[in-house]
Coordinates of C-alpha atoms in Angstrom, one line a residue:
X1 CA -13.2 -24.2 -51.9
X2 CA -13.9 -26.6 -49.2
X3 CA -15.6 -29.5 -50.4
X4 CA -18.8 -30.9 -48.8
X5 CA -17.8 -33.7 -46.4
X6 CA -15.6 -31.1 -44.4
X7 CA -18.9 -28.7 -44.3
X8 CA -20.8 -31.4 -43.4
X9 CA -17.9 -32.4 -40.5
X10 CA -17.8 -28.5 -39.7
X11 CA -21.6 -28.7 -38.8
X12 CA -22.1 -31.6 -37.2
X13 CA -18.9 -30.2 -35.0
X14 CA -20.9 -27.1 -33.8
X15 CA -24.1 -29.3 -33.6
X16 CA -22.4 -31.6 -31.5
X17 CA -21.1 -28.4 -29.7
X18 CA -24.4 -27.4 -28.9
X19 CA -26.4 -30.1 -27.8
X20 CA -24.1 -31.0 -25.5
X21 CA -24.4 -29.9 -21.7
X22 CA -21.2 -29.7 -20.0
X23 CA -20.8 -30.5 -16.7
X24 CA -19.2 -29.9 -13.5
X25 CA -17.4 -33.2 -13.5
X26 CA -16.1 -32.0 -17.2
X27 CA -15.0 -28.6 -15.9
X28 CA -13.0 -30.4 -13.3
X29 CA -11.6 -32.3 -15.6
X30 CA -10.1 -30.0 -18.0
X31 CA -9.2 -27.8 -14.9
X32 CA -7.1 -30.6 -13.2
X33 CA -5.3 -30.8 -17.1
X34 CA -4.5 -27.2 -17.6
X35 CA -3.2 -26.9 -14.2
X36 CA -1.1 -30.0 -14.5
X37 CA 0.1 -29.8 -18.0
X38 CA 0.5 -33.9 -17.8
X39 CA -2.1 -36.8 -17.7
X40 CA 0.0 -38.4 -14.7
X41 CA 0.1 -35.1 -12.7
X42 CA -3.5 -34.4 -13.4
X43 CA -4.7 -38.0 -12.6
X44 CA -3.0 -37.4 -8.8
X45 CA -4.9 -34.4 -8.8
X46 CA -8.0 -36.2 -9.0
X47 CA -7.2 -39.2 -7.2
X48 CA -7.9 -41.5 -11.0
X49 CA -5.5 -43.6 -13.1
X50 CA -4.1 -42.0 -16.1
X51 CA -6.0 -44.0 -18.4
X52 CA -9.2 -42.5 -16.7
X53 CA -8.3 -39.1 -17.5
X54 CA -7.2 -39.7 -21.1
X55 CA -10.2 -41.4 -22.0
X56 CA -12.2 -39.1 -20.2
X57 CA -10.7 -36.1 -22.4
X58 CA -11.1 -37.8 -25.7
X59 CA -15.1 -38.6 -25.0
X60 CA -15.0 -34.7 -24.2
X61 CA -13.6 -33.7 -26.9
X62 CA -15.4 -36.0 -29.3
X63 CA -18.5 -35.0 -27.4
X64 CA -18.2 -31.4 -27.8
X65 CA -16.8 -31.8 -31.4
X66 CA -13.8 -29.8 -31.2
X67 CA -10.0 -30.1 -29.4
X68 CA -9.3 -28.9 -25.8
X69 CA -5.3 -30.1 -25.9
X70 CA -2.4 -30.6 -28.3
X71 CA 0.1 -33.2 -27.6
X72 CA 3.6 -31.7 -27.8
X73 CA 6.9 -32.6 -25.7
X74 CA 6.1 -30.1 -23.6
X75 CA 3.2 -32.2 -22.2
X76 CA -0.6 -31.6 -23.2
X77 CA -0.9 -27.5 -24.0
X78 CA -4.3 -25.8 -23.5
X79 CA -6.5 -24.9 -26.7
X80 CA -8.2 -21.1 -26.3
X81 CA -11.4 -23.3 -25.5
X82 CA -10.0 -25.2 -22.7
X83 CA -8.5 -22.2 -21.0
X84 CA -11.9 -20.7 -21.2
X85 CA -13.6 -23.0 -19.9
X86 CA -10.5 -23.5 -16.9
X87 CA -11.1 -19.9 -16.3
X88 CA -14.9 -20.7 -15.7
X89 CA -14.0 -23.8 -13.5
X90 CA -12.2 -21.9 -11.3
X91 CA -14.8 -19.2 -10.5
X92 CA -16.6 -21.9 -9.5
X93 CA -14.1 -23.6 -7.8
X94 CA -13.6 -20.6 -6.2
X95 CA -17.5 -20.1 -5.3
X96 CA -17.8 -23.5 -3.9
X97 CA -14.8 -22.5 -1.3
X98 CA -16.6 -19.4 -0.5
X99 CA -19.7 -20.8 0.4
X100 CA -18.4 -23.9 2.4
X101 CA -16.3 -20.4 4.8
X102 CA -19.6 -18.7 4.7
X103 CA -21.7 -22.6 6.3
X104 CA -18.3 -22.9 8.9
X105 CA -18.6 -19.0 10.1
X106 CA -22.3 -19.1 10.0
X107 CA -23.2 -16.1 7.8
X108 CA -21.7 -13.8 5.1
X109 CA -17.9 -13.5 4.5
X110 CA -15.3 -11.3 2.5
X111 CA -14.5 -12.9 -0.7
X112 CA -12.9 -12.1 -3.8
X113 CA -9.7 -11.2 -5.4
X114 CA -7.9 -7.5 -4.3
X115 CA -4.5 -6.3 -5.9
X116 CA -1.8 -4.5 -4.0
X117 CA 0.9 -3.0 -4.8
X118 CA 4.1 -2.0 -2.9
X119 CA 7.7 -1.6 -3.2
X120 CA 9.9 -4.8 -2.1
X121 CA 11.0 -3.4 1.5
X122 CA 7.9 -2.2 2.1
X123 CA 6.4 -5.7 1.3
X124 CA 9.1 -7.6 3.3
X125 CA 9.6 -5.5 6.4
X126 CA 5.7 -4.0 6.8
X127 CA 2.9 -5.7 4.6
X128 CA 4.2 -9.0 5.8
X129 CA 4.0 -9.0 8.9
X130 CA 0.5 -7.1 8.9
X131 CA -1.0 -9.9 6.6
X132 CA 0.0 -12.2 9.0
X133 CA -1.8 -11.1 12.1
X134 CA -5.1 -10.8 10.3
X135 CA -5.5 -13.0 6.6
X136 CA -5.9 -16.2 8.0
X137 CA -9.6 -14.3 9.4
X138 CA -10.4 -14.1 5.6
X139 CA -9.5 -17.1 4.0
X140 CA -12.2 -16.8 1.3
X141 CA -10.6 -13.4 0.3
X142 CA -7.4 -13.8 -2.2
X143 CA -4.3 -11.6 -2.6
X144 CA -2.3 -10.5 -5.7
X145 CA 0.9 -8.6 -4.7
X146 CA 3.1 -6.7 -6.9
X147 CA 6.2 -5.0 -6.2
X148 CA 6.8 -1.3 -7.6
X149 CA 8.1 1.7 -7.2
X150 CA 6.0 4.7 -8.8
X151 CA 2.2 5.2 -8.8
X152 CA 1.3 3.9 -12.2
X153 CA -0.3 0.1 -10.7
X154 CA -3.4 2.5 -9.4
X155 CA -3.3 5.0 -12.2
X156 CA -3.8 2.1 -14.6
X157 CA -6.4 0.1 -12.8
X158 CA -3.3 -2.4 -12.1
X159 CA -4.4 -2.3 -8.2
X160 CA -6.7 -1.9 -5.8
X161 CA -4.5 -0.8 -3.0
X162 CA -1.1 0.8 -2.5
X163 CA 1.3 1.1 0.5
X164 CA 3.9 4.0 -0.4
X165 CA 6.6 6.1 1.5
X166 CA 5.9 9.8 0.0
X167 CA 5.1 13.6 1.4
X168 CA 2.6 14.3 -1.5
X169 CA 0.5 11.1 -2.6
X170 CA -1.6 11.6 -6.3
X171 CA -4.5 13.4 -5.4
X172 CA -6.4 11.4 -7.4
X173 CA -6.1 8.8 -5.0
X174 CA -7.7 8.5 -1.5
X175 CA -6.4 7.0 1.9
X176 CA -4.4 7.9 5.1
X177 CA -0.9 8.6 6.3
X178 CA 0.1 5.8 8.5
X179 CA 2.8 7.8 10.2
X180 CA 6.0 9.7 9.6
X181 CA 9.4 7.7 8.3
X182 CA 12.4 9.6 9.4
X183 CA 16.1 8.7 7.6
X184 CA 19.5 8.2 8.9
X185 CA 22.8 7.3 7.3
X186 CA 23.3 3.7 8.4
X187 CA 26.6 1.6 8.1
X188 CA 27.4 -2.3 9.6
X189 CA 29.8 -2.5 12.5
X190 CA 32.0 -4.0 10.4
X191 CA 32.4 -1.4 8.0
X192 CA 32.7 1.3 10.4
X193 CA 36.0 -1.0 12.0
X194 CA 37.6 -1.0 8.7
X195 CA 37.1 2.2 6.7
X196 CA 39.4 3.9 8.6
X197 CA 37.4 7.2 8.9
X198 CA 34.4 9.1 10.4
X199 CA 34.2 11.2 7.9
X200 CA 30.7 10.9 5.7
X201 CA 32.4 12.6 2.7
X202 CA 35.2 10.0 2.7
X203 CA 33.2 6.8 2.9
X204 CA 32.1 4.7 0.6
X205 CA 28.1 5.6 -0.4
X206 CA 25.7 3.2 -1.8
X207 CA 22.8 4.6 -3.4
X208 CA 19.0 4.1 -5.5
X209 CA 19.6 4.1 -9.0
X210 CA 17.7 6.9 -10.8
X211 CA 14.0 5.0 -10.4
X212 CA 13.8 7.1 -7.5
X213 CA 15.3 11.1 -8.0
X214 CA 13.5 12.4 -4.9
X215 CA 14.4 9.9 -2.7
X216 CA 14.7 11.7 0.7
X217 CA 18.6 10.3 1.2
X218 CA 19.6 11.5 -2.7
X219 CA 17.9 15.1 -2.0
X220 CA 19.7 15.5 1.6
X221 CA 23.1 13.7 0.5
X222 CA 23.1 16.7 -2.6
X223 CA 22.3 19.3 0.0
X224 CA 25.0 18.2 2.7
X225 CA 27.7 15.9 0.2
X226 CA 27.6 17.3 -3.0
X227 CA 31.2 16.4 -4.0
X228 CA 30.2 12.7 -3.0
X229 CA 29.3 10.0 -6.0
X230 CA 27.7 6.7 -5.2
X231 CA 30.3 4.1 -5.4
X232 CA 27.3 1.4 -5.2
X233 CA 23.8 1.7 -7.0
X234 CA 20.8 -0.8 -6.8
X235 CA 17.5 -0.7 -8.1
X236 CA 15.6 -0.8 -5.0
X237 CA 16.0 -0.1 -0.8
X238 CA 16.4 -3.1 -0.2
X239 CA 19.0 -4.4 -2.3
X240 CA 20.4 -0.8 -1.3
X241 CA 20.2 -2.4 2.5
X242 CA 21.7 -5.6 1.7
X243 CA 25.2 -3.8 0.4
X244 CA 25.1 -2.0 3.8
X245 CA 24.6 -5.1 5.6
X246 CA 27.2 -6.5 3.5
X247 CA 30.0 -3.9 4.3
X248 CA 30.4 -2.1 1.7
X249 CA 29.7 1.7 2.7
X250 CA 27.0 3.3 4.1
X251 CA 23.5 4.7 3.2
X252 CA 20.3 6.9 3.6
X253 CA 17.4 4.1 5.0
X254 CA 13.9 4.3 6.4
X255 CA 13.5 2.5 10.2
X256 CA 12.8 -0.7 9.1
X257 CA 15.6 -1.2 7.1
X258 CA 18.1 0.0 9.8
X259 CA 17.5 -3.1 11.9
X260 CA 21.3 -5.1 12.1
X261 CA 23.1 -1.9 11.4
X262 CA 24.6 1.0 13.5
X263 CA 22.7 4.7 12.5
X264 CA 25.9 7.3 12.3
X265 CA 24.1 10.3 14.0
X266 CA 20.7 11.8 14.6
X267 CA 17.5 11.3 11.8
X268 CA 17.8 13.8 8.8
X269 CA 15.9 16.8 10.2
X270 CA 13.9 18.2 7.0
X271 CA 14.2 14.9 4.8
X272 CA 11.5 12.8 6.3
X273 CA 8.5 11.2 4.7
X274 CA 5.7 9.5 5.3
X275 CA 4.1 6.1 4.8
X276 CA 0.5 6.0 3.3
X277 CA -2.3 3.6 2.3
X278 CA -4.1 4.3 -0.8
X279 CA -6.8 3.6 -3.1
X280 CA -8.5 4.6 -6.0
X281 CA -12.3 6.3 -5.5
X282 CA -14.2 3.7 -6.9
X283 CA -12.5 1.1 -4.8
X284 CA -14.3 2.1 -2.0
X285 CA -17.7 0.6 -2.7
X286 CA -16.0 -3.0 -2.6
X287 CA -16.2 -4.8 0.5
X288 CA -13.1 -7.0 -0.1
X289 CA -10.9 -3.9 -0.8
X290 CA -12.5 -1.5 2.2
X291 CA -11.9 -4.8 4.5
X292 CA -8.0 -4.9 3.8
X293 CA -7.8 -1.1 4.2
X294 CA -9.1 -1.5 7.4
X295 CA -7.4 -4.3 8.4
X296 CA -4.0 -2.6 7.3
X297 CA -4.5 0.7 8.7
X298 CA -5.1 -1.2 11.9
X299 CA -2.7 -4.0 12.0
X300 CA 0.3 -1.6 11.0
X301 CA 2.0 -0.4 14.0
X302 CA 4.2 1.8 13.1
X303 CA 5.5 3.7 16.2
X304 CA 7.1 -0.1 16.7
X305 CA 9.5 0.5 13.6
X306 CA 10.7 3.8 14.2
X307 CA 11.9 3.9 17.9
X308 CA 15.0 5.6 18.3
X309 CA 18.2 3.2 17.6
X310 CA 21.2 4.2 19.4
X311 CA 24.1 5.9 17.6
X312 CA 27.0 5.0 16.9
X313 CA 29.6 5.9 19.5
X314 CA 26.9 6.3 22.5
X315 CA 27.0 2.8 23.8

């Protein structure tokens, strides 16, 4: 049974606890600590000596009654309470930014915090360049990016937004078809010098692991090479690009991942797809999320990405 000095020390803790008012100097405080992990990296964070912030954290903790960090080699780790109470500092951190946009552009601005979700070419050779001609116009409004390559982010509430090359999108979700991605097998120069052959059938192929089994290039390379087995497999596009690039065979890519490389003949007529922008339902009554859907569906040019290349052996 505990004996009665620790109950007394339990109460007085939790009295302490609630008569005192913490403040925003204190919420800095244990914000520039979390983030930092170290009393010397958290006292250049705000601008102190170190023996500032360490005294300052033990008249915190003795103030509130109860321990915000353990002392380890690892450098000072978070208690359950302090990362609570980072977590708070932060939304306010993060409300204080958003008002001083909203006094600089003179009225209301798009804040907040929207997920997105795409695979890694995708990210590389089309959401990045889009977010770069339009974010720094909402710099109140914060991004999470993920990379993936199925539907489940959305289905689970993972994200807000997805971009995705497919002909039949989840109709549970809602958006708009950006345009049409055409495929062609694609090879580097340097591979086509050496191989020693224009045959397709004889070539080396490099191909998606099983992630995706409807992949346009897996559907028409069954269809017109079914004797033909991957030498290669990676476990995305783009990694599938970079072996092209590399010289070790050739490929089935979208437009965008053709740039550097020589296209051997004309786009695969019946194994197309197309590149959407989606959401779920209820996204749609949140400003921040409508705002980058609009914003993408505008700053996406796609006729730019798929102009014709030229083919190999036509100059």
């Amino acid at each position: 049974m505990a004996s009665a000095q620790s109950i007394l020390a339990f109460r007085q803790s939790i009295r302490a606890f609630m008569q005192y008012r913490i403040n925003h100097q204190d919420l800095t405080l244990i914000l520039a600590l979390v983030r930092a992990g170290a009393l010397a990296r958290a006292a250049e964070l705000l601008r102190v000596d170190v023996s500032t912030v360490f005294r300052s954290i033990r008249r915190l903790e003795s103030a509130l009654g109860q321990s915000l960090f353990e002392k380890s080699r690892a450098g000072y780790l978070p208690t359950a309470l302090a990362l609570s109470l980072a977590a708070q500092a932060e939304q306010a951190e993060q409300a204080l930014q958003v008002a001083q946009v909203s006094v600089e552009q003179g009225g209301e601005v798009v804040s907040g915090t929207v997920r997105l979700t795409c695979t890694d070419a995708v990210l590389q050779h089309v959401l990045l360049p889009a977010l770069a001609m339009f974010m720094p116009r909402y710099p109140a409004l914060a991004l999470e990016l993920t990379t993936s390559n199925d539907f489940a982010n959305l289905t689970r509430r993972d994200a807000d937004l997805a971009l995705r090359l497919t002909q039949a999108p989840p109709e549970h979700l809602v958006g708009c078809r950006l345009g049409s991605v055409p495929y062609r097998v694609g090879a580097s120069q340097g591979y086509l010098d050496t191989c020693g052959t224009a045959d397709l059938a004889q070539m080396h192929w490099i191909a998606a692991d099983d992630f995706i089994p409807d992949h346009p290039g897996v559907a028409w390379r069954r269809e017109h090479l079914p004797s033909v087995t991957p030498m290669y497999r990676a476990s995305s596009m783009l990694a599938v690009a970079q072996l092209v690039r590399g010289g070790l065979g050739v490929a089935v890519l979208p437009p965008f991942l053709m740039q550097g490389l020589v296209p051997l003949g004309e786009p695969l007529a019946g194994h197309d797809s197309a590149l959407w922008l989606l959401t779920r339902p209820d996204c749609r009554a949140l400003r921040s999320v409508v705002t980058l859907f609009n914003e993408l569906r505008s700053a996406i040019s796609w006729q730019a990405m798929v102009d014709d290349l030229p083919i190999a052996g036509t100059g």
